[in-house]
Amino acid sequence: MLLTVLRRLGVFALTALVASVVVFVLLAVLPGDPARAQLGLDATPDQVAALRHQLGLDRSLPAQYVHWLGQLATGSLGISYSTRAPVGPEVLNAMQVSLLLVLAGMVVAALIALPTGLLAAVRQGRADGAALSAATQVGISVPSFLAGLLLVTVFAVRLHWLPSGGWVAPVDGVGGFLRHLVLPALALGLVRGAILSRYLRSALLDVQREDFMRTARAKGMTRWQALRRHGLRNALVPVVTVTGVELAGLLVGAVVIETVFVIPGLGSLLLRSVANRDLVEVQAVVMVVVLLVLALNLLVDLVYVLVDPRLRRAR
Amino acid sequence: MSTLLQVSGLRVQSGPRELLHGIDLRVERGERVGLIGESGSGKTLTLLALMGLLPEALRATGAARLDGEDRDLLTLGDRASARLRGRRVSMVFQEPMTALDPLLPVGRQVAEILTLHGFAGGARAARGRSVELLDGVGLPDPGAAARAYPHELSGGQRQRVMLAMAMANTPDLLLADEPTTALDVTVQRRVLDLMREQVARSGTSLVFVTHDLGIVADLCDRVVILRDGAVVEEGPLDRVFSAPQHPYTRSLLAVSALATDARGRLVTVVDLGSGTTGAVSTGAVSTGAGMTGAATAAAGTQATGAVPATTPADGSADAVVVTAPGRPAAPQPGPHEVLPDQAAPHVFNHLPGDAPLLAVAELRRTYVRPHRIGRATHVQAVRDVSFEVREGQRFGVVGESGSGKSTLLRLVTGLDQATAGSVRIGGREVVGTPERALGWLRRTAQIVFQDPMGSLDPRMRIAEVVTEPLRGVGADERRARAAEVLDAVGLPATALDRYPHQFSGGQRQRIAIARAVVTRPQLLVADEAVSSLDVSVRAQVLNLLSDLADEYGLTLLFVSHDLAVVRRTCDTVAVMNEGRIVECGPTDQVYEHPLHPYTAELVAAAPRLRAAGA
């Protein structure tokens, strides 16, 4: 068990290292000179060269990479080209916001997926089951930004129940935080919930054909009891896997939703730094997103091991 | 005795199709009833209907009364039926590998059946009781076993857990659906002994479903023979086995005992519609492996019929080649030897001054299983095996799962690379030869696999399947060769353009055999080639293999876990255990005078068909 965890951690570290190389190289080979971009067209070559030296851009790529990695390791994400301030605090702030949004989205998705998936599986072949199944199909087809706009139109613009956008940090008032969280979380979670619901339904249907479900009923459980006690847990194994992939999707989806709802998360920050040609900030944000996705997948892997005893004795 | 269960007129329908046509079944208290039938006979459906566990698409009608219950079992509904299941009526299933929830410790799963039916004392006491129950079914270290997950237990151990679960609430009726079919013979023997002991101790009635008459002979008081969803015969075990009334029962007994007719061919199930019965020569049967009682009895009653029962039941009557008995120039038998205690290299079945077709020398296959961090574990699947097979021999390899027999076969046919040693076929080396240079081997040695469903590509027509091994042969000749081999295996030429799913299991195995012989190989390797077939079809396929071996001058390498089949098919047998050949010699000698203790155990554990009174 411990060894499994350690090995997964090792894989995580390795993947993160590889990802850092990819992120660095991709951004480094982009055309355009950040120094010239900052100084404008009037700058003399000497000024540009001086700034390049100051930013470390005149060093070899590997040297730049090692320097950047060293900064990353010490927790510093670099100095912004545009504001000349460390980007770290800003990125961390945005990360908190995005994470909260993703978690809320996941909760919404789970709240939608569990009951609908169960019902669609149990009532499979009947009218209500088919209707649920069709509804989730529609849910998958709706892009999350459209869902967001519709939610805003109905609940913010028409009904005035909730704010149409903006963000209040939890420390500044839980009530305000929740009021601002509901709509974006719904927009984000609806689609993912529909996808998860379908996965859960098909996993449950598969599980019901398993021999051990027949055993469970032979022991004296009704169809429903057997599903609850043995079916759900077994069906969750594949669903957890999908959730890992979905979480990464949620994080990326959050970028769009943040724009729709004017939320100062990683997405908004990324858009702004790209617009400013602030390579350091872009690098930092992309790297943080990559690390988050990897960390979430690591988490899912560990949950997977917890759920399925067959994986504890890993090969 | 009082009647515990009375089933009358049980019918099961799937839409407009009727699967069970009015089955009557009576079980007395404490009685052990064998429900016998081949696949598709409806034996499992009968049990599921009684348990209220039929798939939703199926509907059961008729009446099933359990003593002490007011209502009919068939009309109870899920909730009421659930209260009976696991308390008054329990069931053990066929496949131990998948019948337990993989995510829960087995102790919890046993405790569950106690708490479900209101075990006094609550969850903690139920867990304690489950350890006792696991102890009762002979699991070593029951405390640890209770904490183990199903994948940590062997097949036999899981079936013990299933039995502990089924017997936890001392039910009045235990339904067992081929519970030992997936187990090795020695394990099967122990599980059956345990089951007999458990039902006897708690006075539980048993309905034991199986296709294996040998098991029933050992276990049951009364038998019911099912065929195509209807009861064909029913009665006390002794009477049915010694004086079967129905022609189907008679043929079933004969094919199960692998009885032979006057010409030395295996008896096949007669087509009941044609009105013929089989003639069994008593002399041939009495050489059968410890099955004399029943087979002789069957033969005795069948000897009245005059027509030899060589008619295949799967509609290919005219095609089976009947050759004269007595094979041309049977090869000289090898010596009967046992593995020497000292690990000195020993070549089995070796005759001095002979040039064998297949020569295996110190063959070894070690699988390396990477292990967490550091040391890898080495699994020795085949350990320094040496033997020879001469041309025209029929060489059997028997052993239980994990004995290395399948690995040996893959090494011989170049499907897997040996770690060390040598395999020479016709003097050419297989080990170490890269696969692209093994073209000659594919022409010399061909394989028939166990699963006729899985080993044929479902998207290829039969003509393509059969002629695939032919390289550099024109389309016209391919078709001609395909028609020829199909004819040889008893299938009509119209089969050429059909797909595998349009054939029955037995027919598919004929197709697999046709594919194997189309290249005119010298060596035919059969990997459990009849293990997944019903007994009636099994006899036909074995006859076919034997005929083809004569006609094409094939040397057979026949791997099977079924000792009786190997005895009927092979002149020489090698017994494998833990990667080694422990004993080898002429088949009859090995079976009747086993030299190695493992062989003796294996032969003793195999269920035998004999009349209970004999």
Short mmCIF file of N, CA and C in Angstrom, two decimals, chain A residues 194-295:
data_model
loop_
_atom_site.label_atom_id
_atom_site.label_comp_id
_atom_site.label_asym_id
_atom_site.label_seq_id
_atom_site.Cartn_x
_atom_site.Cartn_y
_atom_site.Cartn_z
N ALA A 194 -23.90 15.61 -16.38
CA ALA A 194 -24.59 14.81 -17.40
C ALA A 194 -23.67 13.71 -17.92
N ILE A 195 -22.40 14.07 -18.16
CA ILE A 195 -21.45 13.08 -18.66
C ILE A 195 -21.25 11.97 -17.62
N LEU A 196 -21.00 12.39 -16.37
CA LEU A 196 -20.79 11.41 -15.31
C LEU A 196 -22.00 10.51 -15.13
N SER A 197 -23.18 11.11 -15.23
CA SER A 197 -24.41 10.36 -15.06
C SER A 197 -24.49 9.22 -16.07
N ARG A 198 -24.11 9.52 -17.31
CA ARG A 198 -24.15 8.47 -18.33
C ARG A 198 -23.13 7.38 -18.03
N TYR A 199 -21.96 7.79 -17.58
CA TYR A 199 -20.96 6.78 -17.24
C TYR A 199 -21.45 5.89 -16.11
N LEU A 200 -22.03 6.54 -15.10
CA LEU A 200 -22.51 5.79 -13.95
C LEU A 200 -23.60 4.82 -14.37
N ARG A 201 -24.50 5.29 -15.23
CA ARG A 201 -25.59 4.44 -15.69
C ARG A 201 -25.04 3.20 -16.39
N SER A 202 -24.12 3.41 -17.32
CA SER A 202 -23.64 2.24 -18.07
C SER A 202 -22.81 1.34 -17.17
N ALA A 203 -22.06 1.93 -16.23
CA ALA A 203 -21.27 1.10 -15.30
C ALA A 203 -22.22 0.26 -14.43
N LEU A 204 -23.32 0.87 -13.99
CA LEU A 204 -24.28 0.14 -13.16
C LEU A 204 -24.94 -0.98 -13.95
N LEU A 205 -25.26 -0.68 -15.21
CA LEU A 205 -25.88 -1.72 -16.04
C LEU A 205 -24.91 -2.88 -16.23
N ASP A 206 -23.63 -2.56 -16.44
CA ASP A 206 -22.63 -3.61 -16.59
C ASP A 206 -22.54 -4.43 -15.31
N VAL A 207 -22.50 -3.74 -14.19
CA VAL A 207 -22.34 -4.42 -12.90
C VAL A 207 -23.51 -5.36 -12.63
N GLN A 208 -24.69 -4.96 -13.06
CA GLN A 208 -25.86 -5.80 -12.78
C GLN A 208 -25.79 -7.13 -13.49
N ARG A 209 -24.96 -7.20 -14.53
CA ARG A 209 -24.82 -8.48 -15.22
C ARG A 209 -23.74 -9.35 -14.58
N GLU A 210 -23.06 -8.83 -13.56
CA GLU A 210 -21.96 -9.59 -12.96
C GLU A 210 -22.49 -10.73 -12.09
N ASP A 211 -21.69 -11.78 -12.01
CA ASP A 211 -22.08 -12.95 -11.22
C ASP A 211 -22.30 -12.61 -9.75
N PHE A 212 -21.44 -11.71 -9.22
CA PHE A 212 -21.55 -11.49 -7.77
C PHE A 212 -22.84 -10.75 -7.41
N MET A 213 -23.46 -10.08 -8.38
CA MET A 213 -24.75 -9.45 -8.11
C MET A 213 -25.82 -10.53 -7.96
N ARG A 214 -25.69 -11.59 -8.77
CA ARG A 214 -26.61 -12.72 -8.64
C ARG A 214 -26.40 -13.39 -7.28
N THR A 215 -25.12 -13.52 -6.90
CA THR A 215 -24.81 -14.09 -5.58
C THR A 215 -25.47 -13.26 -4.49
N ALA A 216 -25.33 -11.93 -4.60
CA ALA A 216 -25.89 -11.05 -3.58
C ALA A 216 -27.39 -11.27 -3.45
N ARG A 217 -28.06 -11.42 -4.59
CA ARG A 217 -29.51 -11.64 -4.53
C ARG A 217 -29.81 -13.03 -3.99
N ALA A 218 -28.96 -13.99 -4.33
CA ALA A 218 -29.17 -15.34 -3.82
C ALA A 218 -29.03 -15.39 -2.30
N LYS A 219 -28.27 -14.41 -1.74
CA LYS A 219 -28.10 -14.37 -0.30
C LYS A 219 -29.34 -13.82 0.39
N GLY A 220 -30.23 -13.24 -0.38
CA GLY A 220 -31.46 -12.74 0.22
C GLY A 220 -31.66 -11.25 0.07
N MET A 221 -30.95 -10.63 -0.87
CA MET A 221 -31.17 -9.20 -1.10
C MET A 221 -32.16 -9.03 -2.23
N THR A 222 -32.92 -7.97 -2.13
CA THR A 222 -33.77 -7.62 -3.26
C THR A 222 -32.87 -7.00 -4.32
N ARG A 223 -33.42 -6.84 -5.51
CA ARG A 223 -32.65 -6.25 -6.60
C ARG A 223 -32.04 -4.91 -6.17
N TRP A 224 -32.86 -4.11 -5.49
CA TRP A 224 -32.44 -2.77 -5.10
C TRP A 224 -31.36 -2.80 -4.02
N GLN A 225 -31.55 -3.69 -3.04
CA GLN A 225 -30.54 -3.83 -1.97
C GLN A 225 -29.19 -4.25 -2.55
N ALA A 226 -29.24 -5.20 -3.46
CA ALA A 226 -28.00 -5.69 -4.06
C ALA A 226 -27.29 -4.56 -4.82
N LEU A 227 -28.09 -3.75 -5.49
CA LEU A 227 -27.52 -2.64 -6.25
C LEU A 227 -26.86 -1.64 -5.31
N ARG A 228 -27.53 -1.37 -4.18
CA ARG A 228 -27.02 -0.37 -3.25
C ARG A 228 -25.75 -0.87 -2.56
N ARG A 229 -25.78 -2.15 -2.12
CA ARG A 229 -24.68 -2.63 -1.30
C ARG A 229 -23.48 -3.09 -2.11
N HIS A 230 -23.72 -3.72 -3.26
CA HIS A 230 -22.59 -4.25 -4.02
C HIS A 230 -22.43 -3.57 -5.37
N GLY A 231 -23.55 -3.18 -5.96
CA GLY A 231 -23.48 -2.64 -7.31
C GLY A 231 -22.81 -1.29 -7.37
N LEU A 232 -23.25 -0.39 -6.47
CA LEU A 232 -22.79 1.00 -6.55
C LEU A 232 -21.27 1.08 -6.38
N ARG A 233 -20.76 0.39 -5.38
CA ARG A 233 -19.34 0.45 -5.10
C ARG A 233 -18.52 -0.06 -6.29
N ASN A 234 -18.98 -1.16 -6.86
CA ASN A 234 -18.26 -1.71 -8.01
C ASN A 234 -18.39 -0.81 -9.24
N ALA A 235 -19.56 -0.20 -9.38
CA ALA A 235 -19.76 0.67 -10.54
C ALA A 235 -18.89 1.91 -10.41
N LEU A 236 -18.57 2.30 -9.17
CA LEU A 236 -17.79 3.52 -8.98
C LEU A 236 -16.34 3.36 -9.46
N VAL A 237 -15.85 2.13 -9.56
CA VAL A 237 -14.46 1.94 -9.97
C VAL A 237 -14.20 2.58 -11.34
N PRO A 238 -14.98 2.22 -12.37
CA PRO A 238 -14.75 2.90 -13.64
C PRO A 238 -15.11 4.38 -13.60
N VAL A 239 -16.12 4.72 -12.79
CA VAL A 239 -16.56 6.12 -12.74
C VAL A 239 -15.44 7.00 -12.16
N VAL A 240 -14.72 6.48 -11.16
CA VAL A 240 -13.63 7.24 -10.57
C VAL A 240 -12.57 7.56 -11.63
N THR A 241 -12.29 6.58 -12.47
CA THR A 241 -11.32 6.81 -13.54
C THR A 241 -11.76 7.96 -14.44
N VAL A 242 -13.02 7.92 -14.82
CA VAL A 242 -13.55 8.97 -15.68
C VAL A 242 -13.48 10.31 -14.97
N THR A 243 -13.76 10.29 -13.66
CA THR A 243 -13.75 11.53 -12.90
C THR A 243 -12.38 12.20 -12.99
N GLY A 244 -11.33 11.39 -12.98
CA GLY A 244 -9.99 11.96 -13.10
C GLY A 244 -9.83 12.76 -14.37
N VAL A 245 -10.27 12.18 -15.47
CA VAL A 245 -10.20 12.87 -16.75
C VAL A 245 -11.10 14.10 -16.73
N GLU A 246 -12.29 13.92 -16.12
CA GLU A 246 -13.26 14.99 -16.07
C GLU A 246 -12.75 16.20 -15.28
N LEU A 247 -12.00 15.91 -14.21
CA LEU A 247 -11.49 17.00 -13.38
C LEU A 247 -10.58 17.91 -14.20
N ALA A 248 -9.72 17.31 -15.01
CA ALA A 248 -8.87 18.11 -15.87
C ALA A 248 -9.73 18.94 -16.81
N GLY A 249 -10.79 18.30 -17.33
CA GLY A 249 -11.70 19.02 -18.21
C GLY A 249 -12.37 20.18 -17.49
N LEU A 250 -12.72 19.93 -16.21
CA LEU A 250 -13.36 20.98 -15.42
C LEU A 250 -12.45 22.19 -15.29
N LEU A 251 -11.18 21.92 -15.05
CA LEU A 251 -10.22 23.00 -14.84
C LEU A 251 -10.12 23.87 -16.10
N VAL A 252 -10.10 23.21 -17.24
CA VAL A 252 -10.03 23.94 -18.50
C VAL A 252 -11.36 24.65 -18.76
N GLY A 253 -12.46 23.93 -18.46
CA GLY A 253 -13.78 24.52 -18.63
C GLY A 253 -13.93 25.76 -17.76
N ALA A 254 -13.26 25.74 -16.60
CA ALA A 254 -13.36 26.86 -15.67
C ALA A 254 -12.82 28.14 -16.31
N VAL A 255 -11.83 27.99 -17.20
CA VAL A 255 -11.26 29.17 -17.87
C VAL A 255 -12.34 29.94 -18.61
N VAL A 256 -13.20 29.18 -19.29
CA VAL A 256 -14.28 29.81 -20.06
C VAL A 256 -15.30 30.43 -19.10
N ILE A 257 -15.69 29.63 -18.10
CA ILE A 257 -16.72 30.10 -17.17
C ILE A 257 -16.26 31.35 -16.43
N GLU A 258 -14.97 31.39 -16.08
CA GLU A 258 -14.45 32.57 -15.38
C GLU A 258 -14.62 33.82 -16.23
N THR A 259 -14.44 33.66 -17.52
CA THR A 259 -14.61 34.81 -18.40
C THR A 259 -16.07 35.25 -18.44
N VAL A 260 -16.97 34.25 -18.53
CA VAL A 260 -18.40 34.56 -18.59
C VAL A 260 -18.84 35.29 -17.31
N PHE A 261 -18.36 34.81 -16.18
CA PHE A 261 -18.83 35.36 -14.90
C PHE A 261 -17.88 36.39 -14.28
N VAL A 262 -16.85 36.80 -15.05
CA VAL A 262 -15.88 37.78 -14.56
C VAL A 262 -15.32 37.36 -13.19
N ILE A 263 -14.73 36.19 -13.15
CA ILE A 263 -14.16 35.68 -11.91
C ILE A 263 -12.63 35.72 -12.04
N PRO A 264 -11.92 36.26 -11.05
CA PRO A 264 -10.46 36.42 -11.15
C PRO A 264 -9.72 35.13 -10.89
N GLY A 265 -9.97 34.12 -11.71
CA GLY A 265 -9.29 32.84 -11.54
C GLY A 265 -8.13 32.72 -12.49
N LEU A 266 -7.62 31.50 -12.64
CA LEU A 266 -6.47 31.27 -13.50
C LEU A 266 -6.78 31.60 -14.95
N GLY A 267 -8.01 31.34 -15.36
CA GLY A 267 -8.40 31.59 -16.74
C GLY A 267 -8.29 33.07 -17.09
N SER A 268 -8.87 33.88 -16.22
CA SER A 268 -8.83 35.32 -16.47
C SER A 268 -7.39 35.82 -16.47
N LEU A 269 -6.61 35.30 -15.53
CA LEU A 269 -5.21 35.71 -15.43
C LEU A 269 -4.44 35.33 -16.69
N LEU A 270 -4.70 34.16 -17.18
CA LEU A 270 -4.02 33.67 -18.37
C LEU A 270 -4.35 34.56 -19.57
N LEU A 271 -5.62 34.87 -19.72
CA LEU A 271 -6.04 35.72 -20.84
C LEU A 271 -5.31 37.06 -20.78
N ARG A 272 -5.25 37.62 -19.57
CA ARG A 272 -4.65 38.93 -19.41
C ARG A 272 -3.15 38.88 -19.71
N SER A 273 -2.49 37.84 -19.20
CA SER A 273 -1.04 37.81 -19.39
C SER A 273 -0.67 37.52 -20.84
N VAL A 274 -1.53 36.76 -21.52
CA VAL A 274 -1.26 36.55 -22.95
C VAL A 274 -1.41 37.88 -23.68
N ALA A 275 -2.46 38.62 -23.35
CA ALA A 275 -2.68 39.91 -23.99
C ALA A 275 -1.49 40.85 -23.75
N ASN A 276 -0.89 40.77 -22.57
CA ASN A 276 0.25 41.64 -22.23
C ASN A 276 1.59 41.10 -22.73
N ARG A 277 1.60 39.96 -23.41
CA ARG A 277 2.82 39.28 -23.82
C ARG A 277 3.74 39.06 -22.61
N ASP A 278 3.15 38.82 -21.47
CA ASP A 278 3.93 38.61 -20.26
C ASP A 278 4.29 37.13 -20.13
N LEU A 279 5.40 36.75 -20.80
CA LEU A 279 5.77 35.35 -20.89
C LEU A 279 5.94 34.69 -19.53
N VAL A 280 6.53 35.40 -18.60
CA VAL A 280 6.78 34.82 -17.27
C VAL A 280 5.48 34.42 -16.62
N GLU A 281 4.51 35.32 -16.73
CA GLU A 281 3.23 35.05 -16.10
C GLU A 281 2.51 33.90 -16.81
N VAL A 282 2.58 33.92 -18.15
CA VAL A 282 1.94 32.83 -18.90
C VAL A 282 2.55 31.49 -18.49
N GLN A 283 3.88 31.49 -18.47
CA GLN A 283 4.56 30.27 -18.06
C GLN A 283 4.10 29.80 -16.68
N ALA A 284 4.05 30.74 -15.77
CA ALA A 284 3.67 30.41 -14.39
C ALA A 284 2.26 29.83 -14.35
N VAL A 285 1.33 30.49 -15.03
CA VAL A 285 -0.06 30.03 -14.99
C VAL A 285 -0.19 28.66 -15.62
N VAL A 286 0.43 28.51 -16.81
CA VAL A 286 0.31 27.22 -17.49
C VAL A 286 0.91 26.11 -16.62
N MET A 287 2.06 26.41 -16.03
CA MET A 287 2.72 25.40 -15.20
C MET A 287 1.84 25.03 -14.01
N VAL A 288 1.22 26.04 -13.40
CA VAL A 288 0.36 25.76 -12.24
C VAL A 288 -0.83 24.90 -12.66
N VAL A 289 -1.41 25.22 -13.83
CA VAL A 289 -2.55 24.43 -14.31
C VAL A 289 -2.12 22.98 -14.53
N VAL A 290 -0.95 22.84 -15.17
CA VAL A 290 -0.45 21.48 -15.44
C VAL A 290 -0.25 20.72 -14.12
N LEU A 291 0.38 21.41 -13.15
CA LEU A 291 0.62 20.75 -11.86
C LEU A 291 -0.70 20.36 -11.18
N LEU A 292 -1.68 21.24 -11.29
CA LEU A 292 -2.98 20.95 -10.66
C LEU A 292 -3.61 19.72 -11.29
N VAL A 293 -3.57 19.67 -12.63
CA VAL A 293 -4.17 18.52 -13.31
C VAL A 293 -3.47 17.24 -12.87
N LEU A 294 -2.14 17.31 -12.82
CA LEU A 294 -1.37 16.13 -12.41
C LEU A 294 -1.71 15.74 -10.98
N ALA A 295 -1.81 16.75 -10.11
CA ALA A 295 -2.10 16.46 -8.71
C ALA A 295 -3.49 15.85 -8.57
#
